[in-house]
Amino acid sequence: MSMGLRFDFDEVLDANRRFAILQKLVPSIELADAVGAEVEDQVRARIGDEKESPDGQPWEPWSAAYAKTRQSNHSLLQNEGDLLDDITYEAFTDHVLVGSNLVYFGVMNFGNEAQNIPARPVLGFSDENVNDLQDVVSVFLNQQIGALT
């Protein structure tokens, strides 16, 4: 009786075919737009609901003196909703910008030691944010590959 080894190349050939298709793709404004929309949603959730930095650290509460100036419907980084409403993104073929044009956005994100304003980071990525972005990219690539095959 002879012995042999059989190796099925179907999966390798399929992966090679899919890779060849991916090589034809160029950076896409559609992908950047999808990524930008996801990151904008993540930043809005951080401000509106989560109230913690991307690494999961709760934001420092208001000082007692500042808290006395706030109304019951105010919360950290939210007063009348201007900051939350102003979070936006701009998509390019090779990158995405996410942020706000409001002057105090940077102070809120990075803090201001001279004015005793602690940093309350909103920009950045948690592990869950990264997983969500990987899903966005994966869905996009699968759609592109499906359209090319």
PDB file of C-alpha atoms in Angstrom:
ATOM      1  CA  MET A   1       0.000   0.000   0.000  1.00  0.00           C
ATOM      2  CA  SER A   2       1.342   3.436  -0.852  1.00  0.00           C
ATOM      3  CA  MET A   3       1.024   6.466   1.333  1.00  0.00           C
ATOM      4  CA  GLY A   4       0.371   9.986   0.235  1.00  0.00           C
ATOM      5  CA  LEU A   5      -0.528  13.427   1.360  1.00  0.00           C
ATOM      6  CA  ARG A   6      -3.340  15.436  -0.120  1.00  0.00           C
ATOM      7  CA  PHE A   7      -3.530  19.197   0.276  1.00  0.00           C
ATOM      8  CA  ASP A   8      -6.574  21.105  -0.928  1.00  0.00           C
ATOM      9  CA  PHE A   9      -5.566  24.451  -2.459  1.00  0.00           C
ATOM     10  CA  ASP A  10      -9.123  25.799  -2.794  1.00  0.00           C
ATOM     11  CA  GLU A  11      -8.912  28.019   0.279  1.00  0.00           C
ATOM     12  CA  VAL A  12      -5.461  29.279  -0.666  1.00  0.00           C
ATOM     13  CA  LEU A  13      -6.590  30.035  -4.213  1.00  0.00           C
ATOM     14  CA  ASP A  14      -9.714  31.812  -2.938  1.00  0.00           C
ATOM     15  CA  ALA A  15      -7.637  33.914  -0.516  1.00  0.00           C
ATOM     16  CA  ASN A  16      -5.206  34.720  -3.331  1.00  0.00           C
ATOM     17  CA  ARG A  17      -8.110  35.766  -5.591  1.00  0.00           C
ATOM     18  CA  ARG A  18      -9.572  37.989  -2.852  1.00  0.00           C
ATOM     19  CA  PHE A  19      -6.164  39.544  -2.207  1.00  0.00           C
ATOM     20  CA  ALA A  20      -5.769  40.307  -5.916  1.00  0.00           C
ATOM     21  CA  ILE A  21      -9.143  42.064  -5.830  1.00  0.00           C
ATOM     22  CA  LEU A  22      -8.132  44.062  -2.736  1.00  0.00           C
ATOM     23  CA  GLN A  23      -4.951  45.190  -4.500  1.00  0.00           C
ATOM     24  CA  LYS A  24      -7.146  46.850  -7.152  1.00  0.00           C
ATOM     25  CA  LEU A  25      -8.948  48.940  -4.543  1.00  0.00           C
ATOM     26  CA  VAL A  26      -7.666  52.455  -4.058  1.00  0.00           C
ATOM     27  CA  PRO A  27      -8.214  54.554  -0.941  1.00  0.00           C
ATOM     28  CA  SER A  28     -11.869  55.397  -0.967  1.00  0.00           C
ATOM     29  CA  ILE A  29     -13.824  58.434   0.157  1.00  0.00           C
ATOM     30  CA  GLU A  30     -16.698  56.037   0.860  1.00  0.00           C
ATOM     31  CA  LEU A  31     -14.578  54.074   3.347  1.00  0.00           C
ATOM     32  CA  ALA A  32     -13.298  57.280   4.951  1.00  0.00           C
ATOM     33  CA  ASP A  33     -16.899  58.508   5.212  1.00  0.00           C
ATOM     34  CA  ALA A  34     -17.989  55.280   6.941  1.00  0.00           C
ATOM     35  CA  VAL A  35     -15.054  55.462   9.361  1.00  0.00           C
ATOM     36  CA  GLY A  36     -15.689  59.158  10.040  1.00  0.00           C
ATOM     37  CA  ALA A  37     -19.365  58.551  10.805  1.00  0.00           C
ATOM     38  CA  GLU A  38     -18.450  55.749  13.232  1.00  0.00           C
ATOM     39  CA  VAL A  39     -15.817  57.830  15.052  1.00  0.00           C
ATOM     40  CA  GLU A  40     -18.217  60.788  15.268  1.00  0.00           C
ATOM     41  CA  ASP A  41     -20.808  58.485  16.862  1.00  0.00           C
ATOM     42  CA  GLN A  42     -18.183  57.204  19.310  1.00  0.00           C
ATOM     43  CA  VAL A  43     -17.210  60.732  20.369  1.00  0.00           C
ATOM     44  CA  ARG A  44     -20.853  61.770  20.739  1.00  0.00           C
ATOM     45  CA  ALA A  45     -21.531  58.695  22.909  1.00  0.00           C
ATOM     46  CA  ARG A  46     -18.525  59.523  25.076  1.00  0.00           C
ATOM     47  CA  ILE A  47     -19.824  63.074  25.665  1.00  0.00           C
ATOM     48  CA  GLY A  48     -23.520  62.302  25.870  1.00  0.00           C
ATOM     49  CA  ASP A  49     -23.638  59.017  27.765  1.00  0.00           C
ATOM     50  CA  GLU A  50     -20.359  57.441  28.820  1.00  0.00           C
ATOM     51  CA  LYS A  51     -18.650  60.398  30.547  1.00  0.00           C
ATOM     52  CA  GLU A  52     -15.272  58.679  30.509  1.00  0.00           C
ATOM     53  CA  SER A  53     -12.019  58.814  28.586  1.00  0.00           C
ATOM     54  CA  PRO A  54     -11.310  56.353  25.769  1.00  0.00           C
ATOM     55  CA  ASP A  55      -9.270  54.243  28.193  1.00  0.00           C
ATOM     56  CA  GLY A  56     -12.307  53.871  30.477  1.00  0.00           C
ATOM     57  CA  GLN A  57     -11.321  56.383  33.178  1.00  0.00           C
ATOM     58  CA  PRO A  58     -14.337  58.322  34.514  1.00  0.00           C
ATOM     59  CA  TRP A  59     -14.024  62.058  34.008  1.00  0.00           C
ATOM     60  CA  GLU A  60     -13.222  64.143  37.039  1.00  0.00           C
ATOM     61  CA  PRO A  61     -16.398  65.771  38.388  1.00  0.00           C
ATOM     62  CA  TRP A  62     -16.925  69.518  38.521  1.00  0.00           C
ATOM     63  CA  SER A  63     -15.397  71.418  41.381  1.00  0.00           C
ATOM     64  CA  ALA A  64     -17.874  72.219  44.143  1.00  0.00           C
ATOM     65  CA  ALA A  65     -17.790  75.927  43.250  1.00  0.00           C
ATOM     66  CA  TYR A  66     -18.442  75.285  39.560  1.00  0.00           C
ATOM     67  CA  ALA A  67     -21.173  72.734  40.296  1.00  0.00           C
ATOM     68  CA  LYS A  68     -23.121  75.475  42.105  1.00  0.00           C
ATOM     69  CA  THR A  69     -23.328  77.409  38.801  1.00  0.00           C
ATOM     70  CA  ARG A  70     -24.841  74.475  36.883  1.00  0.00           C
ATOM     71  CA  GLN A  71     -28.510  73.694  36.469  1.00  0.00           C
ATOM     72  CA  SER A  72     -30.055  70.267  37.065  1.00  0.00           C
ATOM     73  CA  ASN A  73     -30.194  69.496  33.328  1.00  0.00           C
ATOM     74  CA  HIS A  74     -26.443  70.129  32.885  1.00  0.00           C
ATOM     75  CA  SER A  75     -23.838  67.385  32.934  1.00  0.00           C
ATOM     76  CA  LEU A  76     -20.117  67.134  32.266  1.00  0.00           C
ATOM     77  CA  LEU A  77     -19.365  68.658  28.862  1.00  0.00           C
ATOM     78  CA  GLN A  78     -23.063  69.280  28.296  1.00  0.00           C
ATOM     79  CA  ASN A  79     -24.890  72.478  29.009  1.00  0.00           C
ATOM     80  CA  GLU A  80     -27.158  73.510  26.164  1.00  0.00           C
ATOM     81  CA  GLY A  81     -25.878  70.763  23.844  1.00  0.00           C
ATOM     82  CA  ASP A  82     -23.645  72.994  21.719  1.00  0.00           C
ATOM     83  CA  LEU A  83     -20.563  70.778  21.991  1.00  0.00           C
ATOM     84  CA  LEU A  84     -22.474  67.588  21.310  1.00  0.00           C
ATOM     85  CA  ASP A  85     -24.173  69.217  18.318  1.00  0.00           C
ATOM     86  CA  ASP A  86     -20.874  70.517  16.943  1.00  0.00           C
ATOM     87  CA  ILE A  87     -18.975  67.206  16.823  1.00  0.00           C
ATOM     88  CA  THR A  88     -18.395  66.429  13.180  1.00  0.00           C
ATOM     89  CA  TYR A  89     -16.008  64.747  10.798  1.00  0.00           C
ATOM     90  CA  GLU A  90     -14.430  65.494   7.453  1.00  0.00           C
ATOM     91  CA  ALA A  91     -13.518  62.566   5.208  1.00  0.00           C
ATOM     92  CA  PHE A  92     -10.643  62.496   2.739  1.00  0.00           C
ATOM     93  CA  THR A  93      -9.446  59.584   0.635  1.00  0.00           C
ATOM     94  CA  ASP A  94      -6.523  58.866   2.975  1.00  0.00           C
ATOM     95  CA  HIS A  95      -7.632  60.168   6.391  1.00  0.00           C
ATOM     96  CA  VAL A  96     -10.498  61.442   8.515  1.00  0.00           C
ATOM     97  CA  LEU A  97     -10.653  64.477  10.799  1.00  0.00           C
ATOM     98  CA  VAL A  98     -13.019  64.317  13.776  1.00  0.00           C
ATOM     99  CA  GLY A  99     -13.603  67.096  16.269  1.00  0.00           C
ATOM    100  CA  SER A 100     -15.322  70.397  16.882  1.00  0.00           C
ATOM    101  CA  ASN A 101     -14.825  73.980  15.774  1.00  0.00           C
ATOM    102  CA  LEU A 102     -15.831  75.269  19.212  1.00  0.00           C
ATOM    103  CA  VAL A 103     -12.910  77.032  20.868  1.00  0.00           C
ATOM    104  CA  TYR A 104     -13.391  75.318  24.225  1.00  0.00           C
ATOM    105  CA  PHE A 105     -13.331  71.805  22.737  1.00  0.00           C
ATOM    106  CA  GLY A 106      -9.554  71.601  23.094  1.00  0.00           C
ATOM    107  CA  VAL A 107      -9.699  72.848  26.685  1.00  0.00           C
ATOM    108  CA  MET A 108     -12.289  70.218  27.542  1.00  0.00           C
ATOM    109  CA  ASN A 109     -10.280  67.431  25.888  1.00  0.00           C
ATOM    110  CA  PHE A 110      -6.797  68.411  27.111  1.00  0.00           C
ATOM    111  CA  GLY A 111      -7.608  70.484  30.208  1.00  0.00           C
ATOM    112  CA  ASN A 112      -6.088  73.800  31.253  1.00  0.00           C
ATOM    113  CA  GLU A 113      -3.858  73.744  34.323  1.00  0.00           C
ATOM    114  CA  ALA A 114      -3.743  77.550  34.574  1.00  0.00           C
ATOM    115  CA  GLN A 115      -7.530  77.660  34.966  1.00  0.00           C
ATOM    116  CA  ASN A 116      -7.761  74.453  37.045  1.00  0.00           C
ATOM    117  CA  ILE A 117      -9.797  72.698  34.342  1.00  0.00           C
ATOM    118  CA  PRO A 118      -9.042  68.967  34.319  1.00  0.00           C
ATOM    119  CA  ALA A 119      -8.718  67.099  31.039  1.00  0.00           C
ATOM    120  CA  ARG A 120     -11.802  65.144  30.079  1.00  0.00           C
ATOM    121  CA  PRO A 121     -10.548  63.271  26.997  1.00  0.00           C
ATOM    122  CA  VAL A 122     -13.104  62.557  24.320  1.00  0.00           C
ATOM    123  CA  LEU A 123     -10.731  61.865  21.427  1.00  0.00           C
ATOM    124  CA  GLY A 124      -9.143  58.450  21.162  1.00  0.00           C
ATOM    125  CA  PHE A 125     -10.165  54.835  20.882  1.00  0.00           C
ATOM    126  CA  SER A 126     -11.202  52.245  23.411  1.00  0.00           C
ATOM    127  CA  ASP A 127     -10.750  48.562  22.569  1.00  0.00           C
ATOM    128  CA  GLU A 128     -14.474  48.435  21.776  1.00  0.00           C
ATOM    129  CA  ASN A 129     -14.108  51.489  19.496  1.00  0.00           C
ATOM    130  CA  VAL A 130     -11.297  49.764  17.597  1.00  0.00           C
ATOM    131  CA  ASN A 131     -13.373  46.592  17.218  1.00  0.00           C
ATOM    132  CA  ASP A 132     -16.301  48.629  15.900  1.00  0.00           C
ATOM    133  CA  LEU A 133     -14.025  50.368  13.393  1.00  0.00           C
ATOM    134  CA  GLN A 134     -12.588  47.030  12.277  1.00  0.00           C
ATOM    135  CA  ASP A 135     -16.162  45.861  11.674  1.00  0.00           C
ATOM    136  CA  VAL A 136     -16.889  48.972   9.588  1.00  0.00           C
ATOM    137  CA  VAL A 137     -13.792  48.357   7.463  1.00  0.00           C
ATOM    138  CA  SER A 138     -14.523  44.632   7.151  1.00  0.00           C
ATOM    139  CA  VAL A 139     -18.095  45.251   6.010  1.00  0.00           C
ATOM    140  CA  PHE A 140     -16.888  47.826   3.497  1.00  0.00           C
ATOM    141  CA  LEU A 141     -14.197  45.528   2.080  1.00  0.00           C
ATOM    142  CA  ASN A 142     -16.582  42.593   1.827  1.00  0.00           C
ATOM    143  CA  GLN A 143     -19.051  44.790  -0.054  1.00  0.00           C
ATOM    144  CA  GLN A 144     -16.301  45.932  -2.428  1.00  0.00           C
ATOM    145  CA  ILE A 145     -15.059  42.407  -3.023  1.00  0.00           C
ATOM    146  CA  GLY A 146     -18.610  41.209  -3.627  1.00  0.00           C
ATOM    147  CA  ALA A 147     -19.143  43.977  -6.179  1.00  0.00           C
ATOM    148  CA  LEU A 148     -15.942  43.029  -8.032  1.00  0.00           C
ATOM    149  CA  THR A 149     -16.523  39.292  -8.190  1.00  0.00           C
TER     150      THR A 149
END
